[in-house]
Amino acid sequence: MIGVMANSPSGESMIARVVRLLSVFPKYNRPLSVREIAAEASLPVTTTHRLLKELEAEDLVVRMSEGGWQHGNRLWEIASRNSPVQSLRDAALPPMEDLVAGLRVHLSLAILDRNEVLYLERITPDDYTVNITSVAGRLPAHATSAGLVLLAFGSQEGQRLFLSRAHTRFTDTTPTDIEQLKEKLTRARIDGFVASLGTIIPESTGISVPIFGPKKLAIAALTVIVPIGEEDLNLIVPQLKITARAIQRRIGVVPEVNSRVTRETRQSPQS
Amino acid sequence: MIGVMANSPSGESMIARVVRLLSVFPKYNRPLSVREIAAEASLPVTTTHRLLKELEAEDLVVRMSEGGWQHGNRLWEIASRNSPVQSLRDAALPPMEDLVAGLRVHLSLAILDRNEVLYLERITPDDYTVNITSVAGRLPAHATSAGLVLLAFGSQEGQRLFLSRAHTRFTDTTPTDIEQLKEKLTRARIDGFVASLGTIIPESTGISVPIFGPKKLAIAALTVIVPIGEEDLNLIVPQLKITARAIQRRIGVVPEVNSRVTRETRQSPQS
């Protein structure tokens, strides 16, 4: 009964309103005023103020000394501790940095979430500091190499749902036709990678490989972005695959023994 | 009025109950049943079930195919995008990995949050994968080198509040006396580091240096943990300070120009 009363006159749950309020902060890189938060979350100012005070009592938001509200550390703490997403990202970062140091290209790590590609990390060689603003962004799965590779190496159920849906055309090369998409997924399984030339922005090509989880399904995609016309697949794909395997090792997915590999030593000579 | 009705008969706010529910997941590294969550959050099973369904509608929790509930990606997404804590952590990781590779010691990154040290990262040389289970843990400020260094280089107001409080003794060397703590903070400001020998666990010494923010106040502490008796300060402290400065550069805090440094070149010869 309490749950029903907690809903607003429009029938929206308190939780939905809190989520909408908290989701405003990630759009800005600075503390926000109550009025700004209310406007952006489409909530009355009084409701916004009351919710902020309740969230403040739980440390989910903080009022900055300069004025304005921001996410509290407690939100990060709850979301990050033992978070599967966070631990995948942590495992992936060092091998990703090694690849960017070598290839000097834009590199991203993404997962599939509700028909969209959710970017866990993006790093670029020119920007020495990590570009956090682009982390946690989303793009539609069919229009990105990451989305297609995740679907190709994902569950049968996921593929079936994906192919039953309508897909928006963003550029001349965006695949939207079912047969075309089916062929792309088959091609991906044969090649072990996907290259999407200008499918979401005409100027860029994405080249993605899967990162496998313990169940031999792709749990994430590693993507190199290059200007269109500069997709040297013979150079990029092998390095992407090596990096994906390095990430797998770090999350405890040991690659199958390759029978063509012979080890001269059984133990390392020292330590 | 709606806000008042949303409270439980005990007067606890809906938000407080949701936070308690969501805080259960970080304690376990696996999906949990409704009964487990209810027991751990001290909530009735029916309330827990209803809240989980409302949270699921907002993607804050997910029901796993194997059964059991877990944090949804949306929680991480809201908490991480443009999060000051997350971006500090991202900036610090690469220099921290370089230090661990060189020194072969346990290293942590921490901030001060509500009189406690909140650990944003812990890395060890022996465990190749990042130990996410210990990230987002907390320890009392007075009993850790990280807490003392953060207080010493923190705000006057923070120090005043800290010294007005009672402090628990954990070991024979835990500082709890006000005069003793005052002296430790003064010593830290002179030395630029804190070494706490066995103050929380008798077996370990923590050695911490501050990471400064734009306002010349410590925003984080970098800590090396070594077995007691192995605290070679001449070796460890300079490397900790170099790493702290590398992290500061990555977050855009440029160190003051050192007048004793002369540059032979004004521009680098190439690029």
XYZ file of C-alpha atoms in Angstrom:
542
model
C 0.000 0.000 0.000
C 2.861 2.307 0.893
C 4.318 1.690 -2.545
C 1.133 2.788 -4.265
C 0.880 5.959 -2.181
C 4.503 6.747 -2.993
C 3.614 7.228 -6.632
C 2.984 10.723 -7.951
C -0.481 11.744 -9.222
C 0.738 10.846 -12.744
C 1.344 7.280 -11.516
C 5.107 7.571 -11.871
C 7.006 5.768 -9.112
C 9.211 7.610 -6.649
C 12.112 5.443 -7.857
C 11.563 6.547 -11.467
C 11.680 10.190 -10.387
C 14.832 9.644 -8.321
C 16.537 7.914 -11.238
C 15.582 10.768 -13.568
C 16.946 13.273 -11.055
C 20.231 11.387 -10.556
C 20.606 10.944 -14.333
C 20.808 14.710 -14.825
C 24.253 15.019 -13.198
C 26.176 12.811 -15.672
C 25.153 15.200 -18.486
C 27.125 18.047 -16.913
C 30.648 18.287 -15.612
C 29.843 20.778 -12.834
C 27.538 21.196 -9.799
C 23.948 22.111 -10.738
C 21.347 24.358 -9.078
C 17.967 23.012 -7.888
C 16.273 24.910 -10.748
C 18.600 23.425 -13.373
C 18.051 19.904 -12.012
C 14.266 20.413 -11.874
C 14.142 21.706 -15.463
C 16.352 18.940 -16.840
C 14.493 16.178 -14.942
C 11.048 17.650 -15.756
C 10.111 17.752 -12.073
C 8.549 20.559 -10.005
C 11.150 22.642 -8.144
C 9.604 21.771 -4.763
C 9.690 18.026 -5.505
C 13.273 18.332 -6.736
C 14.286 20.160 -3.587
C 12.612 17.588 -1.332
C 14.172 14.635 -3.205
C 17.628 16.268 -3.094
C 17.346 16.667 0.684
C 16.348 12.999 1.058
C 19.174 11.898 -1.253
C 21.612 14.112 0.668
C 20.674 12.338 3.922
C 21.837 9.111 2.253
C 25.014 10.689 0.774
C 23.807 10.020 -2.771
C 24.122 13.719 -3.579
C 26.173 16.484 -1.943
C 25.737 20.233 -1.819
C 29.053 21.787 -2.824
C 30.590 24.576 -0.728
C 30.517 26.811 -3.848
C 26.776 26.123 -4.152
C 25.117 23.633 -6.444
C 24.509 19.909 -6.173
C 26.549 16.955 -7.361
C 26.676 13.159 -7.080
C 27.951 12.007 -3.683
C 30.737 9.473 -3.278
C 28.232 7.006 -1.851
C 26.590 6.531 -5.262
C 29.931 5.586 -6.823
C 30.681 3.374 -3.822
C 27.430 1.394 -4.124
C 27.708 1.102 -7.901
C 31.412 0.224 -8.107
C 32.085 -2.249 -5.333
C 31.954 -5.761 -6.749
C 30.339 -4.366 -9.910
C 30.806 -6.761 -12.860
C 31.001 -3.807 -15.276
C 33.614 -2.004 -13.206
C 35.777 -5.086 -12.788
C 35.681 -5.818 -16.540
C 36.707 -2.228 -17.218
C 39.546 -2.368 -14.683
C 40.865 -5.582 -16.190
C 40.698 -4.131 -19.702
C 42.372 -0.756 -19.118
C 46.079 -1.746 -18.958
C 46.032 -3.906 -22.156
C 44.006 -1.154 -23.869
C 46.613 1.444 -22.927
C 49.342 -0.807 -24.324
C 47.486 -1.097 -27.639
C 46.905 2.661 -27.920
C 50.587 3.275 -27.158
C 51.506 0.953 -30.020
C 48.816 1.650 -32.644
C 48.156 5.348 -31.890
C 44.423 5.010 -32.614
C 41.145 5.687 -30.834
C 40.116 2.597 -28.842
C 36.921 1.729 -26.983
C 35.499 -0.998 -24.760
C 31.758 -1.669 -24.929
C 29.054 -4.037 -23.783
C 25.545 -4.744 -25.084
C 22.775 -3.340 -22.879
C 19.107 -3.227 -23.932
C 19.754 -3.218 -27.734
C 22.354 -0.564 -27.355
C 26.115 -0.479 -27.131
C 27.175 0.974 -23.767
C 30.726 2.352 -23.812
C 32.682 1.452 -20.670
C 35.830 3.203 -21.798
C 37.265 5.257 -24.646
C 40.915 6.184 -24.905
C 42.803 8.226 -27.475
C 46.557 8.665 -27.928
C 46.472 12.472 -28.336
C 44.528 13.197 -25.195
C 46.886 12.051 -22.449
C 44.247 12.197 -19.723
C 41.396 9.717 -19.893
C 38.363 11.299 -21.552
C 35.768 10.427 -18.896
C 33.044 12.541 -20.563
C 32.585 9.956 -23.275
C 32.507 6.983 -20.925
C 29.026 5.522 -20.310
C 27.718 6.822 -23.650
C 25.422 4.719 -25.832
C 24.955 3.974 -29.552
C 22.490 1.698 -31.370
C 23.866 -1.838 -31.884
C 23.185 -2.270 -35.636
C 25.049 0.888 -36.619
C 28.318 0.073 -34.835
C 30.975 -2.596 -35.348
C 30.920 -3.187 -31.562
C 27.179 -3.915 -31.605
C 27.430 -6.314 -34.542
C 30.375 -8.242 -33.106
C 28.616 -8.532 -29.722
C 25.485 -9.878 -31.441
C 27.434 -12.233 -33.730
C 29.210 -13.835 -30.757
C 26.283 -13.419 -28.361
C 23.331 -15.661 -27.545
C 20.949 -17.098 -30.196
C 18.101 -15.452 -28.280
C 19.772 -12.042 -28.515
C 20.271 -12.405 -32.268
C 16.659 -13.481 -32.794
C 15.332 -10.453 -30.879
C 17.728 -8.122 -32.706
C 16.663 -9.348 -36.144
C 12.965 -9.003 -35.273
C 13.339 -5.255 -34.703
C 13.318 -2.198 -37.015
C 16.640 -0.384 -37.396
C 17.249 3.310 -38.086
C 19.359 4.411 -41.056
C 22.016 7.002 -40.057
C 24.210 7.080 -43.186
C 24.227 5.529 -46.679
C 26.073 2.489 -45.312
C 24.028 1.818 -42.130
C 22.772 -1.785 -42.414
C 19.002 -1.882 -41.755
C 17.780 -4.747 -43.960
C 17.310 -8.085 -42.139
C 19.075 -10.197 -44.793
C 21.962 -7.752 -44.884
C 22.263 -7.836 -41.076
C 22.058 -11.666 -41.006
C 24.879 -11.849 -43.543
C 26.965 -9.407 -41.484
C 26.594 -11.582 -38.371
C 27.560 -14.748 -40.315
C 30.557 -12.922 -41.849
C 31.617 -11.761 -38.374
C 31.584 -15.331 -37.022
C 33.807 -16.483 -39.930
C 36.247 -13.539 -39.753
C 36.310 -13.082 -35.975
C 35.867 -9.319 -36.369
C 33.524 -6.661 -37.806
C 34.507 -3.565 -39.800
C 31.718 -0.965 -40.137
C 32.625 1.741 -42.665
C 30.852 5.020 -41.963
C 27.707 3.349 -40.605
C 26.992 5.924 -37.929
C 29.180 8.901 -38.924
C 30.266 9.005 -42.596
C 33.843 9.955 -41.635
C 34.768 7.010 -39.386
C 35.258 3.274 -39.547
C 34.916 1.025 -36.519
C 36.780 -2.282 -36.342
C 35.697 -4.580 -33.477
C 36.688 -7.938 -32.036
C 34.880 -9.888 -29.284
C 36.124 -10.395 -25.722
C 34.852 -13.775 -24.561
C 33.479 -14.666 -21.140
C 33.604 -18.035 -19.397
C 30.599 -19.335 -21.405
C 32.291 -18.752 -24.809
C 29.899 -15.876 -25.513
C 31.127 -12.343 -26.177
C 30.819 -10.259 -23.026
C 32.401 -7.117 -24.480
C 33.790 -5.669 -27.703
C 37.089 -3.926 -28.287
C 36.900 -1.317 -31.074
C 39.438 0.697 -33.007
C 38.099 3.843 -34.702
C 40.028 5.183 -37.716
C 39.223 7.869 -40.322
C 37.446 6.244 -43.289
C 39.965 5.029 -45.894
C 42.604 4.285 -43.246
C 41.320 0.876 -42.186
C 44.465 -1.260 -42.523
C 42.829 -4.489 -41.344
C 46.000 -6.614 -41.725
C 47.700 -4.341 -39.237
C 44.835 -3.594 -36.846
C 42.859 -6.851 -36.496
C 45.719 -9.073 -35.221
C 46.676 -6.487 -32.587
C 43.049 -6.108 -31.520
C 42.779 -9.903 -31.136
C 45.964 -10.106 -29.035
C 44.667 -7.335 -26.783
C 41.262 -9.035 -26.437
C 43.020 -12.240 -25.324
C 45.123 -10.288 -22.824
C 41.910 -8.865 -21.334
C 40.350 -12.347 -21.216
C 43.342 -13.664 -19.261
C 42.969 -10.808 -16.777
C 39.322 -11.691 -16.130
C 40.209 -15.353 -15.739
C 39.088 -16.676 -19.139
C 41.955 -18.921 -20.219
C 42.082 -19.382 -24.011
C 41.812 -22.977 -25.288
C 45.184 -24.628 -25.693
C 46.364 -24.073 -29.236
C 47.727 -27.450 -30.422
C 50.106 -25.752 -32.820
C 51.980 -24.127 -29.951
C 54.903 -26.082 -28.473
C 56.562 -24.963 -25.287
C 60.276 -25.673 -24.929
C 60.169 -25.166 -21.169
C 57.610 -26.394 -18.706
C 58.590 -23.935 -16.032
C 60.054 -20.490 -16.288
C 63.822 -20.628 -15.477
C 63.546 -18.208 -12.562
C 61.009 -17.437 -9.826
C 2.516 15.322 1.062
C 3.465 12.554 -1.317
C 6.905 12.453 0.255
C 5.432 11.966 3.705
C 3.157 9.175 2.509
C 6.128 7.471 0.871
C 7.715 6.925 4.258
C 7.293 3.606 6.006
C 5.365 3.346 9.291
C 8.756 3.575 11.058
C 9.274 6.988 9.442
C 12.140 5.769 7.280
C 12.147 7.305 3.814
C 11.673 5.201 0.685
C 15.076 6.443 -0.505
C 16.746 5.209 2.688
C 15.224 1.755 2.133
C 16.276 1.684 -1.524
C 19.844 2.663 -0.601
C 19.945 -0.062 2.047
C 18.683 -2.581 -0.502
C 21.188 -1.535 -3.201
C 24.022 -1.547 -0.656
C 23.553 -5.274 -0.063
C 24.886 -6.267 -3.512
C 28.421 -4.836 -3.121
C 28.944 -7.159 -0.124
C 28.633 -10.245 -2.324
C 30.257 -11.194 -5.583
C 27.236 -13.147 -6.905
C 23.502 -12.709 -7.636
C 21.315 -12.805 -4.495
C 17.818 -14.162 -3.839
C 14.945 -11.947 -2.645
C 15.138 -13.615 0.774
C 18.883 -13.006 1.090
C 18.486 -9.346 0.112
C 15.554 -8.892 2.531
C 17.493 -10.452 5.422
C 20.648 -8.452 4.755
C 18.765 -5.146 4.294
C 16.462 -5.801 7.307
C 13.364 -5.300 5.147
C 10.201 -7.447 4.883
C 10.326 -9.925 1.975
C 7.210 -8.389 0.367
C 8.680 -4.859 0.527
C 11.985 -6.146 -0.869
C 10.197 -7.871 -3.728
C 8.167 -4.758 -4.578
C 11.226 -2.469 -4.452
C 13.223 -4.889 -6.633
C 10.457 -4.852 -9.261
C 10.389 -1.027 -9.242
C 14.201 -0.888 -9.443
C 14.159 -3.453 -12.266
C 11.800 -1.208 -14.278
C 14.520 1.468 -14.098
C 17.367 -0.980 -14.898
C 18.983 -0.353 -11.507
C 18.829 -4.082 -10.758
C 18.535 -7.095 -13.062
C 17.215 -10.585 -12.522
C 19.876 -13.001 -13.799
C 18.914 -15.865 -16.122
C 20.349 -18.307 -13.540
C 18.039 -16.751 -10.916
C 18.961 -14.154 -8.347
C 19.270 -10.390 -8.498
C 22.248 -8.164 -9.223
C 23.080 -4.493 -9.863
C 22.042 -3.396 -13.343
C 24.406 -1.609 -15.722
C 22.291 1.535 -15.391
C 23.450 2.066 -11.787
C 27.085 2.022 -12.888
C 26.212 4.243 -15.845
C 24.575 6.931 -13.677
C 27.307 6.786 -11.040
C 30.306 6.736 -13.399
C 29.595 9.209 -16.159
C 31.293 12.499 -15.320
C 31.845 11.250 -11.760
C 34.674 13.171 -10.059
C 35.691 10.036 -8.110
C 35.767 7.861 -11.222
C 37.788 10.368 -13.235
C 40.356 10.732 -10.423
C 40.658 6.967 -10.285
C 41.079 6.671 -14.069
C 43.783 9.326 -14.079
C 45.636 7.626 -11.216
C 45.630 4.030 -12.460
C 48.402 4.148 -15.114
C 50.985 5.931 -12.878
C 50.009 3.576 -10.022
C 50.644 0.551 -12.236
C 54.057 1.951 -13.173
C 54.963 2.339 -9.497
C 53.821 -1.185 -8.583
C 55.807 -2.568 -11.534
C 58.919 -0.802 -10.202
C 58.553 -1.100 -6.415
C 56.704 -4.447 -6.238
C 54.593 -3.347 -3.253
C 50.917 -3.086 -2.373
C 49.610 0.340 -3.435
C 46.296 2.113 -2.800
C 44.483 5.305 -3.747
C 42.074 6.802 -1.209
C 39.955 9.864 -0.477
C 38.488 11.237 2.748
C 34.723 10.753 3.022
C 32.764 11.408 6.220
C 35.692 10.865 8.666
C 36.677 7.710 6.879
C 39.203 6.771 4.245
C 37.399 5.460 1.156
C 39.635 3.292 -1.034
C 39.186 4.000 -4.739
C 41.778 1.470 -5.823
C 44.172 -1.130 -4.460
C 46.735 -2.909 -6.597
C 49.282 -5.573 -5.757
C 52.150 -6.904 -7.860
C 51.520 -10.601 -7.130
C 47.878 -10.606 -8.076
C 48.008 -9.729 -11.777
C 44.280 -9.006 -12.074
C 42.894 -5.963 -10.290
C 41.427 -6.936 -6.901
C 38.030 -5.258 -7.260
C 36.691 -6.791 -4.027
C 38.760 -4.413 -1.953
C 37.908 -1.299 -3.961
C 35.378 1.000 -2.257
C 36.302 -0.299 1.193
C 36.598 2.037 4.168
C 38.879 2.492 7.191
C 38.881 5.093 10.003
C 41.044 8.130 9.169
C 43.107 8.349 12.389
C 44.332 4.758 12.164
C 45.700 4.956 8.606
C 48.577 6.866 7.026
C 46.196 7.825 4.185
C 43.730 9.408 6.591
C 46.419 11.369 8.448
C 48.040 12.679 5.268
C 44.627 13.709 3.877
C 43.857 15.573 7.115
C 47.313 17.178 7.341
C 47.013 18.605 3.825
C 43.244 19.124 3.989
C 41.129 22.051 5.127
C 41.500 23.740 8.553
C 37.819 23.019 9.131
C 38.339 19.289 8.489
C 41.261 19.168 10.941
C 39.273 20.999 13.607
C 36.351 18.570 13.333
C 38.714 15.579 13.302
C 40.506 16.678 16.475
C 37.200 17.289 18.298
C 36.209 13.653 17.924
C 36.982 10.467 19.915
C 39.153 7.891 18.177
C 39.160 4.110 18.589
C 42.343 2.237 19.510
C 42.970 -0.786 17.243
C 46.569 -1.680 18.147
C 49.247 -0.515 20.608
C 50.395 2.133 18.124
C 47.010 3.564 17.044
C 47.157 7.311 17.785
C 44.056 8.347 19.768
C 45.322 11.188 21.975
C 44.582 14.708 20.636
C 48.097 16.071 21.293
C 49.633 13.031 19.648
C 47.364 13.423 16.582
C 48.102 17.175 16.357
C 51.819 16.435 16.386
C 51.373 13.790 13.671
C 49.601 16.307 11.424
C 52.332 18.925 11.970
C 55.045 16.326 11.314
C 53.227 15.291 8.093
C 53.169 18.882 6.816
C 56.938 19.200 7.416
C 57.868 15.809 5.927
C 55.322 15.699 3.108
C 54.386 12.130 4.011
C 53.006 9.958 6.847
C 54.257 6.549 7.930
C 51.876 4.658 10.247
C 53.539 1.591 11.761
C 51.002 -1.107 12.642
C 48.286 1.373 13.601
C 45.386 -0.698 12.275
C 46.895 -4.171 11.831
C 50.049 -4.887 13.862
C 51.734 -6.556 10.857
C 51.653 -3.690 8.330
C 53.012 -0.200 7.836
C 51.318 2.331 5.591
C 53.314 5.118 3.962
C 51.215 7.864 2.349
C 51.766 11.024 0.335
C 49.135 13.606 -0.683
C 47.808 14.144 -4.208
C 46.962 17.832 -4.520
C 43.937 19.335 -6.256
C 43.698 22.753 -7.908
C 43.184 24.516 -4.540
C 46.472 23.217 -3.082
C 44.537 20.932 -0.723
C 45.011 17.158 -0.736
C 42.216 15.517 -2.728
C 43.564 11.966 -2.420
C 46.320 9.927 -0.809
C 48.636 7.409 -2.392
C 49.700 4.655 0.026
C 52.312 1.930 -0.032
C 51.720 -0.956 2.378
C 54.748 -3.001 3.464
C 55.242 -5.661 6.174
C 56.303 -3.973 9.405
C 60.093 -3.633 9.594
C 60.443 -3.270 5.821
C 59.630 0.442 5.617
C 62.610 1.737 3.615
C 61.456 5.366 3.556
C 64.468 6.632 1.576
C 63.514 4.285 -1.215
C 59.714 4.449 -1.058
C 58.854 8.106 -0.299
C 60.603 9.716 -3.323
C 58.929 7.253 -5.712
C 55.542 7.833 -4.087
C 56.000 11.600 -4.517
C 56.958 11.257 -8.192
C 53.872 9.093 -8.795
C 51.630 11.576 -6.950
C 52.932 14.370 -9.200
C 52.327 12.241 -12.313
C 48.711 11.753 -11.181
C 48.344 15.507 -10.522
C 49.500 16.278 -14.070
C 46.923 13.858 -15.461
C 44.107 15.628 -13.607
C 45.372 18.993 -14.782
C 47.122 20.174 -11.610
C 50.414 21.606 -12.873
C 53.094 21.693 -10.154
C 54.579 25.093 -9.301
C 57.666 25.927 -11.326
C 60.706 24.811 -9.397
C 63.225 27.645 -9.606
C 66.132 25.257 -9.220
C 65.275 23.525 -12.506
C 66.837 24.957 -15.661
C 65.694 23.833 -19.067
C 68.283 23.770 -21.830
C 65.622 23.694 -24.513
C 62.450 25.728 -24.716
C 60.817 23.403 -27.162
C 61.349 19.705 -27.660
C 63.539 19.151 -30.763
C 60.954 16.976 -32.532
C 57.166 16.925 -32.848
